[in-house]
Tab-separated table of C-alpha atoms in Angstrom:
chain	number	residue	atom	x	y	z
A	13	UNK	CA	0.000	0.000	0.000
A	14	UNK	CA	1.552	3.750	-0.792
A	15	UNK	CA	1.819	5.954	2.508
A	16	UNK	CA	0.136	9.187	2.692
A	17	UNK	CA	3.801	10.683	2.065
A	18	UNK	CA	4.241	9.357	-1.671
A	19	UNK	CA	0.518	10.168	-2.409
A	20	UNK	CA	-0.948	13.511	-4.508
A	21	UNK	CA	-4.213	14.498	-5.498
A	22	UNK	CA	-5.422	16.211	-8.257
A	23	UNK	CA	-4.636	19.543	-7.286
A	24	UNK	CA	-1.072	18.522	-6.927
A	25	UNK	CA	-1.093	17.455	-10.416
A	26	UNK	CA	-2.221	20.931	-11.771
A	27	UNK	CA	0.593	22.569	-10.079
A	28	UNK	CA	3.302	20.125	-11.662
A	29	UNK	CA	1.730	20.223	-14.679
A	30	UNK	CA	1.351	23.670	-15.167
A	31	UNK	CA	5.651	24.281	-14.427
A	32	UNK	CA	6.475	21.436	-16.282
A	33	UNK	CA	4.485	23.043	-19.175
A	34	UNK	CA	5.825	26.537	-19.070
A	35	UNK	CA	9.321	25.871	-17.904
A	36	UNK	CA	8.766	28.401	-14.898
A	37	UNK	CA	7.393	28.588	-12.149
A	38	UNK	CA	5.808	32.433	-12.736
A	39	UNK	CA	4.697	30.721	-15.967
A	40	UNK	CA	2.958	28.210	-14.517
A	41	UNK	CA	1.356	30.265	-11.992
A	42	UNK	CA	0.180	32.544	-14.810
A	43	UNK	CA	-1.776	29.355	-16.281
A	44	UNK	CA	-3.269	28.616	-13.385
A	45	UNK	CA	-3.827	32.194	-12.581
A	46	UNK	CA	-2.431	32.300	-8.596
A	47	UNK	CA	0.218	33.911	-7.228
A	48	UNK	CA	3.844	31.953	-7.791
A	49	UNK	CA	4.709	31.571	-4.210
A	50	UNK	CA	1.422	29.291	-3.764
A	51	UNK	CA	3.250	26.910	-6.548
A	52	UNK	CA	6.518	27.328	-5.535
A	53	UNK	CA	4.757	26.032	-2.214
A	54	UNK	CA	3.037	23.384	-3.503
A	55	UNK	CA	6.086	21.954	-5.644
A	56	UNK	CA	7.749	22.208	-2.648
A	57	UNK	CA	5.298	19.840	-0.713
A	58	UNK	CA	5.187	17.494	-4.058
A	59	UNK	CA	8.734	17.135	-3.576
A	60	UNK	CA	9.110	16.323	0.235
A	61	UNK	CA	6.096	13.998	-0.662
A	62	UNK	CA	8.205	12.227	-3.177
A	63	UNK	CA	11.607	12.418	-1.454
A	64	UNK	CA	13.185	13.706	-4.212
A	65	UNK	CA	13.503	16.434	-6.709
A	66	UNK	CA	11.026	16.212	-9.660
A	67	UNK	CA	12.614	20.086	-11.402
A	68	UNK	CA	16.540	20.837	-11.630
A	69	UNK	CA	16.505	24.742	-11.326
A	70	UNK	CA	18.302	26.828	-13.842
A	71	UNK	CA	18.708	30.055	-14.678
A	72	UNK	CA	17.056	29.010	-18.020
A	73	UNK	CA	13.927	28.077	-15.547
A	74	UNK	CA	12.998	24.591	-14.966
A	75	UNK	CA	13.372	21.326	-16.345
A	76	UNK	CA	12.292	17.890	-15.612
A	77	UNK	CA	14.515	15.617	-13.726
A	78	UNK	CA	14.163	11.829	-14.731
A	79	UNK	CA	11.966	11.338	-11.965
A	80	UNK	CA	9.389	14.224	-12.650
A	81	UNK	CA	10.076	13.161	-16.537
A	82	UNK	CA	9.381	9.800	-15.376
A	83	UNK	CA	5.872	10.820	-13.617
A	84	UNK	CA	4.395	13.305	-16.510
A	85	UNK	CA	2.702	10.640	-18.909
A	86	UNK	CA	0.861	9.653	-15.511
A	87	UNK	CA	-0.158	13.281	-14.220
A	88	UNK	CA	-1.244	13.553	-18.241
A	89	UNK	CA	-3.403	10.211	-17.792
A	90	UNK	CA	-5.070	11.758	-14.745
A	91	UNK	CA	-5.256	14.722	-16.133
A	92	UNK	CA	-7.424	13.330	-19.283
A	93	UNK	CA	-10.064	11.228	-16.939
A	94	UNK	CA	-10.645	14.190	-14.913
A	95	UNK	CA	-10.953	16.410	-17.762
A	96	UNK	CA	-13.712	13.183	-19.002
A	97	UNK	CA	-15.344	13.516	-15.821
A	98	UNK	CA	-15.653	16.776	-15.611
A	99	UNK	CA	-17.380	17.122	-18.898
A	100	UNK	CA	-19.789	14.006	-18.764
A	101	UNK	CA	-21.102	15.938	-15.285
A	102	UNK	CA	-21.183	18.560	-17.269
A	103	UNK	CA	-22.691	17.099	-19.963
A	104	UNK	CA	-25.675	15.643	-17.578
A	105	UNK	CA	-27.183	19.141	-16.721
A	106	UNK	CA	-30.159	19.359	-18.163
A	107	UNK	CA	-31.490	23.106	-17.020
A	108	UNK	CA	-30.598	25.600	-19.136
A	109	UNK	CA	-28.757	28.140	-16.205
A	110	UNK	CA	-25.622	28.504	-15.060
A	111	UNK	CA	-21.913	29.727	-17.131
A	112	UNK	CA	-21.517	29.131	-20.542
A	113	UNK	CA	-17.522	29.706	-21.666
A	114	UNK	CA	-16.992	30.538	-24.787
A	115	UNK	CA	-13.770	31.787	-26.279
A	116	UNK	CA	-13.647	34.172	-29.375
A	117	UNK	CA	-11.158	35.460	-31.895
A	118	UNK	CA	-10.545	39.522	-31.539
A	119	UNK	CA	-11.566	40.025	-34.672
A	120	UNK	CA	-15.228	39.037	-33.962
A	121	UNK	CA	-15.603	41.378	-31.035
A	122	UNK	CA	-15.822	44.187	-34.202
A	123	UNK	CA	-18.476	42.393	-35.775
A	124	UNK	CA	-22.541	41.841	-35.060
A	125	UNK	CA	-21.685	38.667	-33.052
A	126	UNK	CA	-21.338	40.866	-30.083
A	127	UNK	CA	-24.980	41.842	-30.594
A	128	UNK	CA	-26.435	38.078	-30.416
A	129	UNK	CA	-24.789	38.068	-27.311
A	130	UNK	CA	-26.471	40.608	-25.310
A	131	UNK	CA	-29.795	39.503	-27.199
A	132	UNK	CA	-28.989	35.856	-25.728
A	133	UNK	CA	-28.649	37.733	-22.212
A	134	UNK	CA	-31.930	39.209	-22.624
A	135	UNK	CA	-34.003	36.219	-23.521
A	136	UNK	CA	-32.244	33.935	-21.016
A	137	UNK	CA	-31.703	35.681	-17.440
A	138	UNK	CA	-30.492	32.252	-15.665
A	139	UNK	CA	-26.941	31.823	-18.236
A	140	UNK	CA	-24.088	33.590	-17.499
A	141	UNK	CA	-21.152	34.230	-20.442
A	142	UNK	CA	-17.896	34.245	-20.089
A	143	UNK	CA	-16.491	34.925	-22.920
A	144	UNK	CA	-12.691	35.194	-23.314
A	145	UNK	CA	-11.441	36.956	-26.534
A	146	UNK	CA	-8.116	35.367	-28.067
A	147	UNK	CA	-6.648	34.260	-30.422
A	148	UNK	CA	-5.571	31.199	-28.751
A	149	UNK	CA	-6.893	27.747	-30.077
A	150	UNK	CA	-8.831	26.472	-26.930
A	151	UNK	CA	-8.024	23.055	-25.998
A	152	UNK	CA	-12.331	21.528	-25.633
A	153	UNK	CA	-10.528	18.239	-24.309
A	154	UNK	CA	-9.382	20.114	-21.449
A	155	UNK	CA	-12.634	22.297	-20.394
A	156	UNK	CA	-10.338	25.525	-21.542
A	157	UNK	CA	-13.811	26.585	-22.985
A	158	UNK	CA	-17.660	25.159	-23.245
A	159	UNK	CA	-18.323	26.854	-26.818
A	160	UNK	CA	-15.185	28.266	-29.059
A	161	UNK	CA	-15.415	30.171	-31.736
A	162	UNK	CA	-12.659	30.085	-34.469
A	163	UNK	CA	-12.169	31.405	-38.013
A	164	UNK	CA	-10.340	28.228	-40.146
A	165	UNK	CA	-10.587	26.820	-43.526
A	166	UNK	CA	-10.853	23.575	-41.890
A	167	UNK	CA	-11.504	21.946	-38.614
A	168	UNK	CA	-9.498	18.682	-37.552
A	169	UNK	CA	-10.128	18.610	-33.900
A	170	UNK	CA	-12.419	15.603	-32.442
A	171	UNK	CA	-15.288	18.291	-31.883
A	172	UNK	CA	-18.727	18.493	-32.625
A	173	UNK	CA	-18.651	21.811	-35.447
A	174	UNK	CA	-20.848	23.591	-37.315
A	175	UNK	CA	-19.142	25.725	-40.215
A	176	UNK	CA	-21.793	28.640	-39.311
A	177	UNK	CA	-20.929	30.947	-42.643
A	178	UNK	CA	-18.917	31.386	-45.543
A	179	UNK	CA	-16.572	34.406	-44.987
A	180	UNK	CA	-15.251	37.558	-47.620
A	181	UNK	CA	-12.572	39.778	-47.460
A	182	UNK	CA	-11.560	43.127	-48.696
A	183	UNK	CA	-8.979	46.291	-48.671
A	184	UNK	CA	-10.750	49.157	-46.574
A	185	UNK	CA	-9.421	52.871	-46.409
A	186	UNK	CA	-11.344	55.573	-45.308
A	187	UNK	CA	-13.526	57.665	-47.492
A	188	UNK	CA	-10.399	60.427	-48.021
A	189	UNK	CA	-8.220	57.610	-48.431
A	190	UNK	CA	-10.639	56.084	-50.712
A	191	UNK	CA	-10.321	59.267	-53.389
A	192	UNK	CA	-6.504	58.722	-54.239
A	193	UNK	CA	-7.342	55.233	-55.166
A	194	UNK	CA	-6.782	54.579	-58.773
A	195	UNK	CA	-7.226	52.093	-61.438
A	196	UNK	CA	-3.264	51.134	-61.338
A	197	UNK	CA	-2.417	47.981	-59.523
A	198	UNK	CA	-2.394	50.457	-55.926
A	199	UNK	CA	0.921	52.470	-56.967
A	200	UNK	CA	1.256	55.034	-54.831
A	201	UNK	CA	-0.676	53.695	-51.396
A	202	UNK	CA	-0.066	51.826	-48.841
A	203	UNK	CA	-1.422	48.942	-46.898
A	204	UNK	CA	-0.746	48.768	-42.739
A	205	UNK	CA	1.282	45.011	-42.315
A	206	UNK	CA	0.980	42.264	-40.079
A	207	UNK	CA	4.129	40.306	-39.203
A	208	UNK	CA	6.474	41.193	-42.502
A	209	UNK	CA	10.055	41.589	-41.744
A	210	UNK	CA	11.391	45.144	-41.279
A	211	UNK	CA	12.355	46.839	-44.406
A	212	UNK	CA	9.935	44.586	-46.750
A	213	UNK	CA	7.819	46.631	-48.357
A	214	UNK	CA	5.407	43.511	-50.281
A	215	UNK	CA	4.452	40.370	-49.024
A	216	UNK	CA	2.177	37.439	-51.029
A	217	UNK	CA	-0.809	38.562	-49.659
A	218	UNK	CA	-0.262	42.539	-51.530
A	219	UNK	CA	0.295	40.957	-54.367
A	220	UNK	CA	-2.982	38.657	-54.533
A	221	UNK	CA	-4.776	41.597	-54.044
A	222	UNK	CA	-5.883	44.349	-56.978
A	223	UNK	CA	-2.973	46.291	-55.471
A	224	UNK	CA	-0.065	44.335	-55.926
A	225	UNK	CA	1.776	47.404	-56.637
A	226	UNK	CA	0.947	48.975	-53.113
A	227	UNK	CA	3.528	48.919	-50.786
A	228	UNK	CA	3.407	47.909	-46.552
A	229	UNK	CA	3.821	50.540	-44.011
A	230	UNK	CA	3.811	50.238	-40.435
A	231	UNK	CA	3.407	46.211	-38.655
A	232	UNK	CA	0.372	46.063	-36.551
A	233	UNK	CA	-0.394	42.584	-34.910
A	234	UNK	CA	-3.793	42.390	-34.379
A	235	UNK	CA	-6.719	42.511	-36.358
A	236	UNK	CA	-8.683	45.110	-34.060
A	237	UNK	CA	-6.066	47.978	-34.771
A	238	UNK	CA	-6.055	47.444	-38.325
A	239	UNK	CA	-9.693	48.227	-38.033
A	240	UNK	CA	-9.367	51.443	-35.931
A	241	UNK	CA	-5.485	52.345	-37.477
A	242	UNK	CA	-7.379	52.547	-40.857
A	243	UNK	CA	-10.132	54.563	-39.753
A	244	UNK	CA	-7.576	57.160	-38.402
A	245	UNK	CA	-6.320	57.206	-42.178
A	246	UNK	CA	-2.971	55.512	-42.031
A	247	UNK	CA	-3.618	53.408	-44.893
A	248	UNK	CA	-5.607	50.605	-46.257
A	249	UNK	CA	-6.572	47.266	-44.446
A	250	UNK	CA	-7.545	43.767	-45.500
A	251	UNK	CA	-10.408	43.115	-43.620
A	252	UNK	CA	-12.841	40.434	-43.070
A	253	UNK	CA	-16.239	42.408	-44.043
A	254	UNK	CA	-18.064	41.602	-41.838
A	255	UNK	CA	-15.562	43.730	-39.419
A	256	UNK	CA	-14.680	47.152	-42.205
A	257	UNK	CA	-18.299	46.812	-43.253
A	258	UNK	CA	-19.616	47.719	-39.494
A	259	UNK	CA	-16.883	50.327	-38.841
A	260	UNK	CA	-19.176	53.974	-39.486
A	261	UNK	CA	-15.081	55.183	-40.755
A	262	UNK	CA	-14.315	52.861	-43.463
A	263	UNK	CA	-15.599	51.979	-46.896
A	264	UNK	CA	-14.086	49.250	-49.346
A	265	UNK	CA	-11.436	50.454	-51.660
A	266	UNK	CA	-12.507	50.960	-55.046
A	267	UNK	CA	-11.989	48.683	-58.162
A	268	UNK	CA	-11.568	45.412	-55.788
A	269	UNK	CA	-13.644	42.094	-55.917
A	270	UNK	CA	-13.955	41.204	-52.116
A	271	UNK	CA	-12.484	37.547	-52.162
A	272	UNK	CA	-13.150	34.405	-49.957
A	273	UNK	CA	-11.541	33.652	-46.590
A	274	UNK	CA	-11.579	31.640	-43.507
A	275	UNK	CA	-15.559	30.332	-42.748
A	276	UNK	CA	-16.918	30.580	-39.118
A	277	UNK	CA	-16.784	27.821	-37.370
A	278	UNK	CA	-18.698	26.812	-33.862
A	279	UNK	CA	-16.967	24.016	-31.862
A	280	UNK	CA	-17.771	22.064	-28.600
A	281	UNK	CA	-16.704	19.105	-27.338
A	282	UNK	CA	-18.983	16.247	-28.081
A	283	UNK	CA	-19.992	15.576	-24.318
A	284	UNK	CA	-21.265	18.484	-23.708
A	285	UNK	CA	-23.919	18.090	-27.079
A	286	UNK	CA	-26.946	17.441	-24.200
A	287	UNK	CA	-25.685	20.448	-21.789
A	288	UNK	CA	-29.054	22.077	-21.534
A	289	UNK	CA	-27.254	25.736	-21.144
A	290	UNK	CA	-24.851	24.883	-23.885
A	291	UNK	CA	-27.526	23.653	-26.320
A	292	UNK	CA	-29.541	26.717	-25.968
A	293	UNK	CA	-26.475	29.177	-26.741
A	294	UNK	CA	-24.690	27.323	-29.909
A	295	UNK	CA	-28.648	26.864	-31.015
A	296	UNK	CA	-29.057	30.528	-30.391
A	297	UNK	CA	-26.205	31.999	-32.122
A	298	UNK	CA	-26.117	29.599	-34.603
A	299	UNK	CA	-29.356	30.977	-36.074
A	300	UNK	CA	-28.519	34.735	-35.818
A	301	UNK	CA	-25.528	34.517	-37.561
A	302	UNK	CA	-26.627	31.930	-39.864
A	303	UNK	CA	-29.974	34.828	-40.826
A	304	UNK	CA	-27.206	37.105	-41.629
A	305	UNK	CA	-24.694	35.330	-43.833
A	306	UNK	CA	-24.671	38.515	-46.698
A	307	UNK	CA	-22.920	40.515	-43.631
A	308	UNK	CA	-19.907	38.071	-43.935
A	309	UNK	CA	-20.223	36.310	-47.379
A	310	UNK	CA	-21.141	39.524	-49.398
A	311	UNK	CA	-22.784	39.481	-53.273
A	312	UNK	CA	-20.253	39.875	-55.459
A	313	UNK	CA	-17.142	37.729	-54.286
A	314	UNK	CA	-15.081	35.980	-56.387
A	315	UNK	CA	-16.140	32.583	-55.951
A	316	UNK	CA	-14.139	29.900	-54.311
């Protein structure tokens, strides 16, 4: 029989799994979202459990001795059937009340989406959302999210999905901006970048469009500022139009085609398919957004 000194539970597992994950222990406190010195704590306790060291501490952070190395694929195991439980419980619940998590990309929080979800609040007082926007691929396996949202040509993941809409995309500028647009390939404009080197002034992506010949200025990272750096007039943005469509500051560039792009996709993990609360939302918003596909696939896009 093990004594109560080599035993852990499950919370213990969280902690080691967490620093094993991000190498730190600040990182794995930011996972779990509690202060560091309540892991470095718990480690602590894991180890004197143990008897021996399961992290060698560097100043490159910390890695896995062959014990702890050793231990991970069980902590994983355990990980995985309470991540099972957790979702077949929640799977059982058959009032609709109580949270529904949903994750969503940035981008979306510019578009009409964020209007089903204050109708949805309306018509159903007893559900709570929380709803995390990022950009971050939300692991359903692991309860990171009830509902997820994501933008993808294609979904892989073992997930009940429904590819909600067909998506477009187009150059925006503002109305100004719009008047020095010319019939020329773009010479003489610009387009704000993403993630180009410094010092390149095309990429692919320019030159797919109907103005290869415009040239990148300025690197923004995220999708929201292109949106609200364009409307200030610093260039043109490629926009899904659903988001440059909405934006009272922007209108398409002239002499485009808006051309297709990621669909919409809403995933959940396939236990949680008879969640009464969860049922009612993806049912919900599947409906609004699916009684306004024109606002993301729009008449007159080059077809796929």
């Amino acid at each position: 029989m093990p004594t109560e000194a080599h035993t852990f539970n499950w919370d213990d597992l969280k902690y080691f799994l967490a620093v094993a994950r991000a190498g730190t222990l600040r990182g794995g406190a930011e996972a779990l979202g509690i202060n560091h010195t309540t892991v470095t704590r718990r480690l602590s306790m894991m180890e004197d459990r143990a008897g021996a060291r399961l992290f060698d501490r560097s100043k490159r952070g910390l890695v896995l001795t062959q014990l702890g190395d050793d231990f991970m694929p069980y902590a994983e195991r355990v990980e995985e059937e309470m991540n099972a439980a957790a979702r077949v419980i929640a799977g059982s619940d058959t009032e609709p009340k109580g949270t529904v998590h949903v994750t969503v990309p940035h981008a979306l929080s510019m578009t009409s989406i964020v209007d089903d979800f204050s109708k949805f609040s309306d018509l159903y007082p007893a559900i709570e959302l929380n709803v995390r926007f990022t950009n971050d691929i939300a692991d359903l396996a692991k309860r990171e999210a009830d509902v997820s949202f994501r933008a993808a040509f294609h979904v892989d993941d073992d997930v009940v999905g429904r590819k909600l809409v067909a998506c477009s995309q187009a150059a925006y500028c503002t109305p100004e901006y719009a008047k020095r647009v010319k019939d020329n390939g773009g010479e003489g404009l610009h387009f704000i970048g993403w993630f180009e080197p410094e010092g390149d002034v095309t990429a692919p992506w320019v030159k797919a469009t109907h103005y290869p010949k415009a040239q990148l200025r300025h690197r923004i990272s995220e999708a929201v500022p292109h949106v609200t750096l364009a409307a200030a007039g610093m260039g043109m943005a490629y926009l899904v139009c659903a988001m440059g469509d909405r934006h009272p500051g922007l209108v398409r560039a002239p002499f485009q085609t808006p051309v297709p792009t990621r669909s919409l996709w809403l995933l959940l993990h396939r236990d949680l398919r008879k969640n009464a609360r969860v049922r009612v939302f993806v049912d919900f918003i599947a409906a609004e957004i699916q009684s306004r596909r024109d606002e993301f696939w729009v008449e007159g896009t080059a077809p796929l």
